[in-house]
Amino acid sequence: MSAKLHALGIIKSYIGGKSEIVVDAGNTIRETMRALNIPSEIVALVLVNDAPQAKEYRVQAGDVIKLIAVVGGGVNEFRNE
Amino acid sequence: MNGYGGNILRVNLTTGKITKEPTPPELARDFIGGRGFGAYFLFKEVPQGADPLGPENKLIVSSGPLSGLMIPGAGKCDFTCKSPLTGGYASASLGGLFTAEIKYAGLDSIILEGISPKPVYLFIEDDKIELRDASSLWGKGTFATEKELKEKLGEEFQIACIGPGGENGVSYAHINHDYGRQAGRGGVGTVMGAKKVKALVIRGTQPIPVADLDAYRKAGMAMYDACKKSEMLKPWQNLGTTMVVSWCDEIGALPTRNFSAGSFEGGKTLYGPYMREKIVVNDKGCFACPSPCGKYSRMKRYGTNVEGPEYETIGMIGSNLGLAEIEDVAQANLLCDDLGIDTISAGGAIAWAMECYEKGILSKAETDGLDLKFGNVEAVFKVIEKIAKREGLGALLAEGTKRAAQKIGKGSEKFAIQVKGMEQSAYATHSATAMLLAYMTADVGAHHNRAWAITYDLQVGRELVNADKVARVIWLQHIRPMFDTLGACRLQWVELNLDLELYPPALEAITGVKRSWQDLHLVSERIWNLTRLYWAREQPGFGRAWDMPSPRFYTEPPKSGATAGKITSLEDVNKLLDVYYEQRGWNANGLPKLETLERLGLTRLVG
Amino acid sequence: MRLYAESSKCSGCRACLVACSLNLFKENNPKKAALVIGAHFPAPGNYAVSVCTQCGECAAVCPTGAIQKNDRGAYYVIPADCTLCEACVPVCPENVMFVRTGLAETAWKCDLCGDCIAVCGTDVLRIGEIEAKA
């Protein structure tokens, strides 16, 4: 039983540059992030099936999860300078 | 001049004389527009030592070369003056539809000089420019004022007006526009009130000339296309700035009970999704914005409507005052907007008073009988009204937190959360060193707009103190204010990740002048140094001590929340400043070195 | 084909008006746009977008034949033939037929260029087949 996880912005770099991976259902979002080594403190917003959810939300089979990073402008541009 | 309205309008309120002069091309070359124009006119024309509320101070209202054009978010208007809150440089940015009309009326800046003998409003309809009697509007709230003027003159007129707070001299009065957009900080509304100007009313019907129409349309369309393709567009439209409330609560940056902590146990009923569900009825955008952050709300409990609250107000009036219900925060927001006072400074001042009351520094007699405990909604509503009327405790808080604490003493200066006299906006900085430095060094006082560096803190390590962090703050201090100089919003870049490289081609097509971001950074640095010199000119002894944050952030670790037990050491605070001054080309006391001024071409202007 | 507007999605930014004036007049001047955004604030707090339905009433009353159909199926104004008589203005059921003599030496209306759609970030506007009235 699985769900899809989309990473937006800099979170992609934590899942090997991919924008989508498959994750197990049954865990909370927070547990899922921990397992993937995505620091919770850079995730500003969690959307599940396009509705905002708390990080304590328990992933259901078939969910589409989006993790939205804190942005703040031009992280990459700055690093490239 | 391509990309410009073409004229500077001067209104001498003392004599009633109204004059226009062509916008000098060298001014556009060296300072571009918006806050660049504001800083130039302030430094050059407002004499040293001018009383902020006297006739010598000027209120300079400026659009930029992108304002009013088909560029995402091209609706930013700058209000500059000497600040009655800080005694230094004030520059406040207003969104909405106002700045576009300035350009369509063939103007770039409007400079209000002197003091009118009676309440007036400035009426501008293209070349018809008049001061009109505003006696019947004086005393009215901003909403009634705007409504009355629109009904009388027509919907196409855009209105920027003050409320009772500005009339009564509250040090942090704002200027309100479009039923909920403000030039909020530093007391720009106070200066307008001191000049006896109730409202600016404007409608223009002239086209803005551009250098290369086809290239401009193509460049503009490319920017909209990129915004619409951004994966951040929908989430941002849904929540706007309230997106970060839950994040700030989680990481310990949500100001709680006068910044004594950064996480709020009642936070969940302040979060963005909760607010969207409970009170938001519509999205409300500024001029030409594809990603409206404005959320228009209806408060059923009160039978009222308000634009907002946005993040800053939720932090400063919500958690910082211990209010846990979004509907109450929205109602307090409405009161501030209508009465014409800045929600950030008002929240800061009230939080300070609440802490004084809970610590026994202010007695119940001194709070006019109010039980001014954190979380007391009714008391918050009453204090907001008292501030706007400068009545009882309100008269003290209307001075701003720094002066109020100096007056009351008894150790309350230590928890007056301000820099340079401006109340710190809604990021708790016990453990976020770049954000702390951003507040310490912001050109108007402790405001987040110049360098929203807190995301960088969390990305690279919040307690780190190193040259990269300082460089990041300086980079942001050049890039974000540049948007206020160009007259457009930064949030498409900040939140949608709109490619910065899309701006120079658009700017070139519009103005005919080729500028890279490197060139734009240089102009930003010029403005930054000029405003620094303005502070030094106006405040005897200005220097390093003025950049120190509230001692709370280096002496009082929060007892709870994500930052429990954490502070930034005084040693690190000083190290931040040392590195910052060095990178900026300033001396150890934080004043620009001669070679820096020479490099920026400022020596002639500053003498 | 015609333009449709879903007013409840409008945030009042007026990018569409600038794009429209750039198409019609090659000018940055939203006062010369062919759609209208009405703002209803402070209450109830919403916007009403008026757009041309391409009903053709304007063309039907034009005494000089200055309003013709273009290859997109939209009625447009031929400036050289317009005498600014204003006959078209009162017959427009949506109030989006314009004659403002201080601003332009011709009547103007929506010619279905679609630029307004391109700049709208909240998907208010779309072009679709003309649906039969319910």
PDB file of N, CA, C and O in Angstrom, chain C residues 52-70 73-78 81 85-93 96-98 107-110:
ATOM      1  N   CYS C  52     -17.159  41.125 -23.101  1.00  0.00           N
ATOM      2  CA  CYS C  52     -17.976  41.112 -24.310  1.00  0.00           C
ATOM      3  C   CYS C  52     -18.446  39.688 -24.616  1.00  0.00           C
ATOM      4  O   CYS C  52     -17.656  38.745 -24.577  1.00  0.00           O
ATOM      5  N   THR C  53     -19.715  39.547 -24.946  1.00  0.00           N
ATOM      6  CA  THR C  53     -20.256  38.222 -25.277  1.00  0.00           C
ATOM      7  C   THR C  53     -20.306  38.003 -26.785  1.00  0.00           C
ATOM      8  O   THR C  53     -20.792  36.973 -27.244  1.00  0.00           O
ATOM      9  N   GLN C  54     -19.806  38.997 -27.537  1.00  0.00           N
ATOM     10  CA  GLN C  54     -19.843  38.955 -29.008  1.00  0.00           C
ATOM     11  C   GLN C  54     -21.282  38.750 -29.506  1.00  0.00           C
ATOM     12  O   GLN C  54     -21.518  38.024 -30.482  1.00  0.00           O
ATOM     13  N   CYS C  55     -22.223  39.422 -28.847  1.00  0.00           N
ATOM     14  CA  CYS C  55     -23.630  39.263 -29.248  1.00  0.00           C
ATOM     15  C   CYS C  55     -23.940  39.989 -30.550  1.00  0.00           C
ATOM     16  O   CYS C  55     -24.916  39.678 -31.230  1.00  0.00           O
ATOM     17  N   GLY C  56     -23.113  41.013 -30.889  1.00  0.00           N
ATOM     18  CA  GLY C  56     -23.291  41.687 -32.171  1.00  0.00           C
ATOM     19  C   GLY C  56     -24.290  42.823 -32.182  1.00  0.00           C
ATOM     20  O   GLY C  56     -24.531  43.440 -33.228  1.00  0.00           O
ATOM     21  N   GLU C  57     -24.880  43.147 -31.037  1.00  0.00           N
ATOM     22  CA  GLU C  57     -25.833  44.270 -30.977  1.00  0.00           C
ATOM     23  C   GLU C  57     -25.177  45.564 -31.455  1.00  0.00           C
ATOM     24  O   GLU C  57     -25.789  46.382 -32.125  1.00  0.00           O
ATOM     25  N   CYS C  58     -23.908  45.753 -31.095  1.00  0.00           N
ATOM     26  CA  CYS C  58     -23.184  46.972 -31.476  1.00  0.00           C
ATOM     27  C   CYS C  58     -23.071  47.072 -32.997  1.00  0.00           C
ATOM     28  O   CYS C  58     -23.309  48.132 -33.584  1.00  0.00           O
ATOM     29  N   ALA C  59     -22.708  45.956 -33.619  1.00  0.00           N
ATOM     30  CA  ALA C  59     -22.545  45.950 -35.078  1.00  0.00           C
ATOM     31  C   ALA C  59     -23.888  46.216 -35.760  1.00  0.00           C
ATOM     32  O   ALA C  59     -23.962  46.918 -36.774  1.00  0.00           O
ATOM     33  N   ALA C  60     -24.947  45.679 -35.165  1.00  0.00           N
ATOM     34  CA  ALA C  60     -26.273  45.815 -35.765  1.00  0.00           C
ATOM     35  C   ALA C  60     -26.723  47.274 -35.827  1.00  0.00           C
ATOM     36  O   ALA C  60     -27.445  47.661 -36.744  1.00  0.00           O
ATOM     37  N   VAL C  61     -26.322  48.081 -34.841  1.00  0.00           N
ATOM     38  CA  VAL C  61     -26.792  49.472 -34.826  1.00  0.00           C
ATOM     39  C   VAL C  61     -25.784  50.446 -35.420  1.00  0.00           C
ATOM     40  O   VAL C  61     -26.086  51.627 -35.581  1.00  0.00           O
ATOM     41  N   CYS C  62     -24.581  49.988 -35.727  1.00  0.00           N
ATOM     42  CA  CYS C  62     -23.552  50.908 -36.227  1.00  0.00           C
ATOM     43  C   CYS C  62     -23.958  51.441 -37.599  1.00  0.00           C
ATOM     44  O   CYS C  62     -24.108  50.673 -38.559  1.00  0.00           O
ATOM     45  N   PRO C  63     -24.132  52.776 -37.717  1.00  0.00           N
ATOM     46  CA  PRO C  63     -24.633  53.334 -38.980  1.00  0.00           C
ATOM     47  C   PRO C  63     -23.594  53.329 -40.097  1.00  0.00           C
ATOM     48  O   PRO C  63     -23.951  53.467 -41.266  1.00  0.00           O
ATOM     49  N   THR C  64     -22.322  53.188 -39.767  1.00  0.00           N
ATOM     50  CA  THR C  64     -21.293  53.267 -40.810  1.00  0.00           C
ATOM     51  C   THR C  64     -20.656  51.915 -41.102  1.00  0.00           C
ATOM     52  O   THR C  64     -19.706  51.834 -41.887  1.00  0.00           O
ATOM     53  N   GLY C  65     -21.137  50.880 -40.458  1.00  0.00           N
ATOM     54  CA  GLY C  65     -20.541  49.562 -40.674  1.00  0.00           C
ATOM     55  C   GLY C  65     -19.126  49.466 -40.149  1.00  0.00           C
ATOM     56  O   GLY C  65     -18.313  48.669 -40.638  1.00  0.00           O
ATOM     57  N   ALA C  66     -18.830  50.266 -39.105  1.00  0.00           N
ATOM     58  CA  ALA C  66     -17.463  50.287 -38.573  1.00  0.00           C
ATOM     59  C   ALA C  66     -17.169  49.093 -37.683  1.00  0.00           C
ATOM     60  O   ALA C  66     -16.025  48.884 -37.280  1.00  0.00           O
ATOM     61  N   ILE C  67     -18.198  48.339 -37.329  1.00  0.00           N
ATOM     62  CA  ILE C  67     -17.969  47.165 -36.477  1.00  0.00           C
ATOM     63  C   ILE C  67     -18.173  45.908 -37.321  1.00  0.00           C
ATOM     64  O   ILE C  67     -19.264  45.637 -37.817  1.00  0.00           O
ATOM     65  N   GLN C  68     -17.106  45.194 -37.504  1.00  0.00           N
ATOM     66  CA  GLN C  68     -17.107  44.019 -38.372  1.00  0.00           C
ATOM     67  C   GLN C  68     -16.590  42.794 -37.624  1.00  0.00           C
ATOM     68  O   GLN C  68     -16.046  42.911 -36.537  1.00  0.00           O
ATOM     69  N   LYS C  69     -16.753  41.621 -38.249  1.00  0.00           N
ATOM     70  CA  LYS C  69     -16.252  40.389 -37.632  1.00  0.00           C
ATOM     71  C   LYS C  69     -14.839  40.098 -38.114  1.00  0.00           C
ATOM     72  O   LYS C  69     -14.537  40.250 -39.302  1.00  0.00           O
ATOM     73  N   ASN C  70     -13.970  39.671 -37.187  1.00  0.00           N
ATOM     74  CA  ASN C  70     -12.623  39.280 -37.606  1.00  0.00           C
ATOM     75  C   ASN C  70     -12.547  37.758 -37.753  1.00  0.00           C
ATOM     76  O   ASN C  70     -13.551  37.047 -37.566  1.00  0.00           O
ATOM     77  N   GLY C  73     -13.904  35.388 -35.274  1.00  0.00           N
ATOM     78  CA  GLY C  73     -15.340  35.408 -35.033  1.00  0.00           C
ATOM     79  C   GLY C  73     -15.760  36.508 -34.085  1.00  0.00           C
ATOM     80  O   GLY C  73     -16.876  36.506 -33.577  1.00  0.00           O
ATOM     81  N   ALA C  74     -14.853  37.456 -33.846  1.00  0.00           N
ATOM     82  CA  ALA C  74     -15.158  38.537 -32.906  1.00  0.00           C
ATOM     83  C   ALA C  74     -15.481  39.815 -33.660  1.00  0.00           C
ATOM     84  O   ALA C  74     -14.887  40.094 -34.704  1.00  0.00           O
ATOM     85  N   TYR C  75     -16.414  40.573 -33.121  1.00  0.00           N
ATOM     86  CA  TYR C  75     -16.691  41.895 -33.676  1.00  0.00           C
ATOM     87  C   TYR C  75     -15.590  42.853 -33.228  1.00  0.00           C
ATOM     88  O   TYR C  75     -15.226  42.878 -32.060  1.00  0.00           O
ATOM     89  N   TYR C  76     -15.075  43.625 -34.182  1.00  0.00           N
ATOM     90  CA  TYR C  76     -14.031  44.599 -33.848  1.00  0.00           C
ATOM     91  C   TYR C  76     -14.346  45.913 -34.541  1.00  0.00           C
ATOM     92  O   TYR C  76     -15.159  45.962 -35.466  1.00  0.00           O
ATOM     93  N   VAL C  77     -13.704  46.975 -34.075  1.00  0.00           N
ATOM     94  CA  VAL C  77     -13.992  48.301 -34.596  1.00  0.00           C
ATOM     95  C   VAL C  77     -12.916  48.694 -35.611  1.00  0.00           C
ATOM     96  O   VAL C  77     -11.719  48.541 -35.348  1.00  0.00           O
ATOM     97  N   ILE C  78     -13.365  49.193 -36.753  1.00  0.00           N
ATOM     98  CA  ILE C  78     -12.433  49.754 -37.735  1.00  0.00           C
ATOM     99  C   ILE C  78     -12.371  51.262 -37.465  1.00  0.00           C
ATOM    100  O   ILE C  78     -13.319  51.992 -37.756  1.00  0.00           O
ATOM    101  N   ASP C  81     -13.519  54.055 -39.889  1.00  0.00           N
ATOM    102  CA  ASP C  81     -14.937  54.154 -40.220  1.00  0.00           C
ATOM    103  C   ASP C  81     -15.812  54.621 -39.053  1.00  0.00           C
ATOM    104  O   ASP C  81     -17.005  54.856 -39.211  1.00  0.00           O
ATOM    105  N   CYS C  85     -20.283  58.203 -32.979  1.00  0.00           N
ATOM    106  CA  CYS C  85     -21.690  58.588 -32.797  1.00  0.00           C
ATOM    107  C   CYS C  85     -22.282  58.017 -31.516  1.00  0.00           C
ATOM    108  O   CYS C  85     -23.326  58.457 -31.055  1.00  0.00           O
ATOM    109  N   GLU C  86     -21.628  56.996 -30.978  1.00  0.00           N
ATOM    110  CA  GLU C  86     -22.032  56.385 -29.700  1.00  0.00           C
ATOM    111  C   GLU C  86     -23.308  55.556 -29.781  1.00  0.00           C
ATOM    112  O   GLU C  86     -23.839  55.154 -28.750  1.00  0.00           O
ATOM    113  N   ALA C  87     -23.794  55.276 -30.966  1.00  0.00           N
ATOM    114  CA  ALA C  87     -25.004  54.449 -31.081  1.00  0.00           C
ATOM    115  C   ALA C  87     -24.781  53.068 -30.458  1.00  0.00           C
ATOM    116  O   ALA C  87     -25.692  52.473 -29.884  1.00  0.00           O
ATOM    117  N   CYS C  88     -23.568  52.568 -30.554  1.00  0.00           N
ATOM    118  CA  CYS C  88     -23.257  51.227 -30.062  1.00  0.00           C
ATOM    119  C   CYS C  88     -23.237  51.132 -28.537  1.00  0.00           C
ATOM    120  O   CYS C  88     -23.440  50.057 -27.976  1.00  0.00           O
ATOM    121  N   VAL C  89     -22.954  52.257 -27.874  1.00  0.00           N
ATOM    122  CA  VAL C  89     -22.715  52.193 -26.425  1.00  0.00           C
ATOM    123  C   VAL C  89     -23.952  51.766 -25.623  1.00  0.00           C
ATOM    124  O   VAL C  89     -23.893  50.813 -24.850  1.00  0.00           O
ATOM    125  N   PRO C  90     -25.092  52.454 -25.802  1.00  0.00           N
ATOM    126  CA  PRO C  90     -26.249  52.077 -24.957  1.00  0.00           C
ATOM    127  C   PRO C  90     -26.837  50.697 -25.262  1.00  0.00           C
ATOM    128  O   PRO C  90     -27.496  50.118 -24.408  1.00  0.00           O
ATOM    129  N   VAL C  91     -26.590  50.168 -26.469  1.00  0.00           N
ATOM    130  CA  VAL C  91     -27.199  48.868 -26.792  1.00  0.00           C
ATOM    131  C   VAL C  91     -26.395  47.692 -26.231  1.00  0.00           C
ATOM    132  O   VAL C  91     -26.857  46.554 -26.242  1.00  0.00           O
ATOM    133  N   CYS C  92     -25.183  47.965 -25.732  1.00  0.00           N
ATOM    134  CA  CYS C  92     -24.353  46.864 -25.229  1.00  0.00           C
ATOM    135  C   CYS C  92     -24.909  46.349 -23.907  1.00  0.00           C
ATOM    136  O   CYS C  92     -24.980  47.089 -22.928  1.00  0.00           O
ATOM    137  N   PRO C  93     -25.322  45.076 -23.866  1.00  0.00           N
ATOM    138  CA  PRO C  93     -25.956  44.558 -22.641  1.00  0.00           C
ATOM    139  C   PRO C  93     -24.965  44.399 -21.472  1.00  0.00           C
ATOM    140  O   PRO C  93     -25.377  44.290 -20.330  1.00  0.00           O
ATOM    141  N   VAL C  96     -19.682  46.992 -22.138  1.00  0.00           N
ATOM    142  CA  VAL C  96     -18.274  46.886 -22.505  1.00  0.00           C
ATOM    143  C   VAL C  96     -18.024  47.371 -23.931  1.00  0.00           C
ATOM    144  O   VAL C  96     -17.106  46.928 -24.611  1.00  0.00           O
ATOM    145  N   MET C  97     -18.874  48.288 -24.381  1.00  0.00           N
ATOM    146  CA  MET C  97     -18.653  48.985 -25.647  1.00  0.00           C
ATOM    147  C   MET C  97     -18.289  50.424 -25.274  1.00  0.00           C
ATOM    148  O   MET C  97     -19.017  51.062 -24.515  1.00  0.00           O
ATOM    149  N   PHE C  98     -17.136  50.885 -25.756  1.00  0.00           N
ATOM    150  CA  PHE C  98     -16.611  52.139 -25.222  1.00  0.00           C
ATOM    151  C   PHE C  98     -16.459  53.220 -26.278  1.00  0.00           C
ATOM    152  O   PHE C  98     -15.918  52.979 -27.361  1.00  0.00           O
ATOM    153  N   ALA C 107     -14.351  54.307 -31.288  1.00  0.00           N
ATOM    154  CA  ALA C 107     -14.957  53.394 -30.314  1.00  0.00           C
ATOM    155  C   ALA C 107     -14.036  52.188 -30.177  1.00  0.00           C
ATOM    156  O   ALA C 107     -13.182  51.951 -31.032  1.00  0.00           O
ATOM    157  N   TRP C 108     -14.184  51.447 -29.064  1.00  0.00           N
ATOM    158  CA  TRP C 108     -13.401  50.214 -28.970  1.00  0.00           C
ATOM    159  C   TRP C 108     -14.153  49.122 -28.236  1.00  0.00           C
ATOM    160  O   TRP C 108     -15.091  49.399 -27.488  1.00  0.00           O
ATOM    161  N   LYS C 109     -13.744  47.917 -28.509  1.00  0.00           N
ATOM    162  CA  LYS C 109     -14.357  46.747 -27.869  1.00  0.00           C
ATOM    163  C   LYS C 109     -13.411  45.556 -27.952  1.00  0.00           C
ATOM    164  O   LYS C 109     -12.358  45.631 -28.588  1.00  0.00           O
ATOM    165  N   CYS C 110     -13.817  44.480 -27.316  1.00  0.00           N
ATOM    166  CA  CYS C 110     -13.011  43.248 -27.292  1.00  0.00           C
ATOM    167  C   CYS C 110     -12.921  42.631 -28.684  1.00  0.00           C
ATOM    168  O   CYS C 110     -13.939  42.396 -29.329  1.00  0.00           O
TER     169      CYS C 110
END
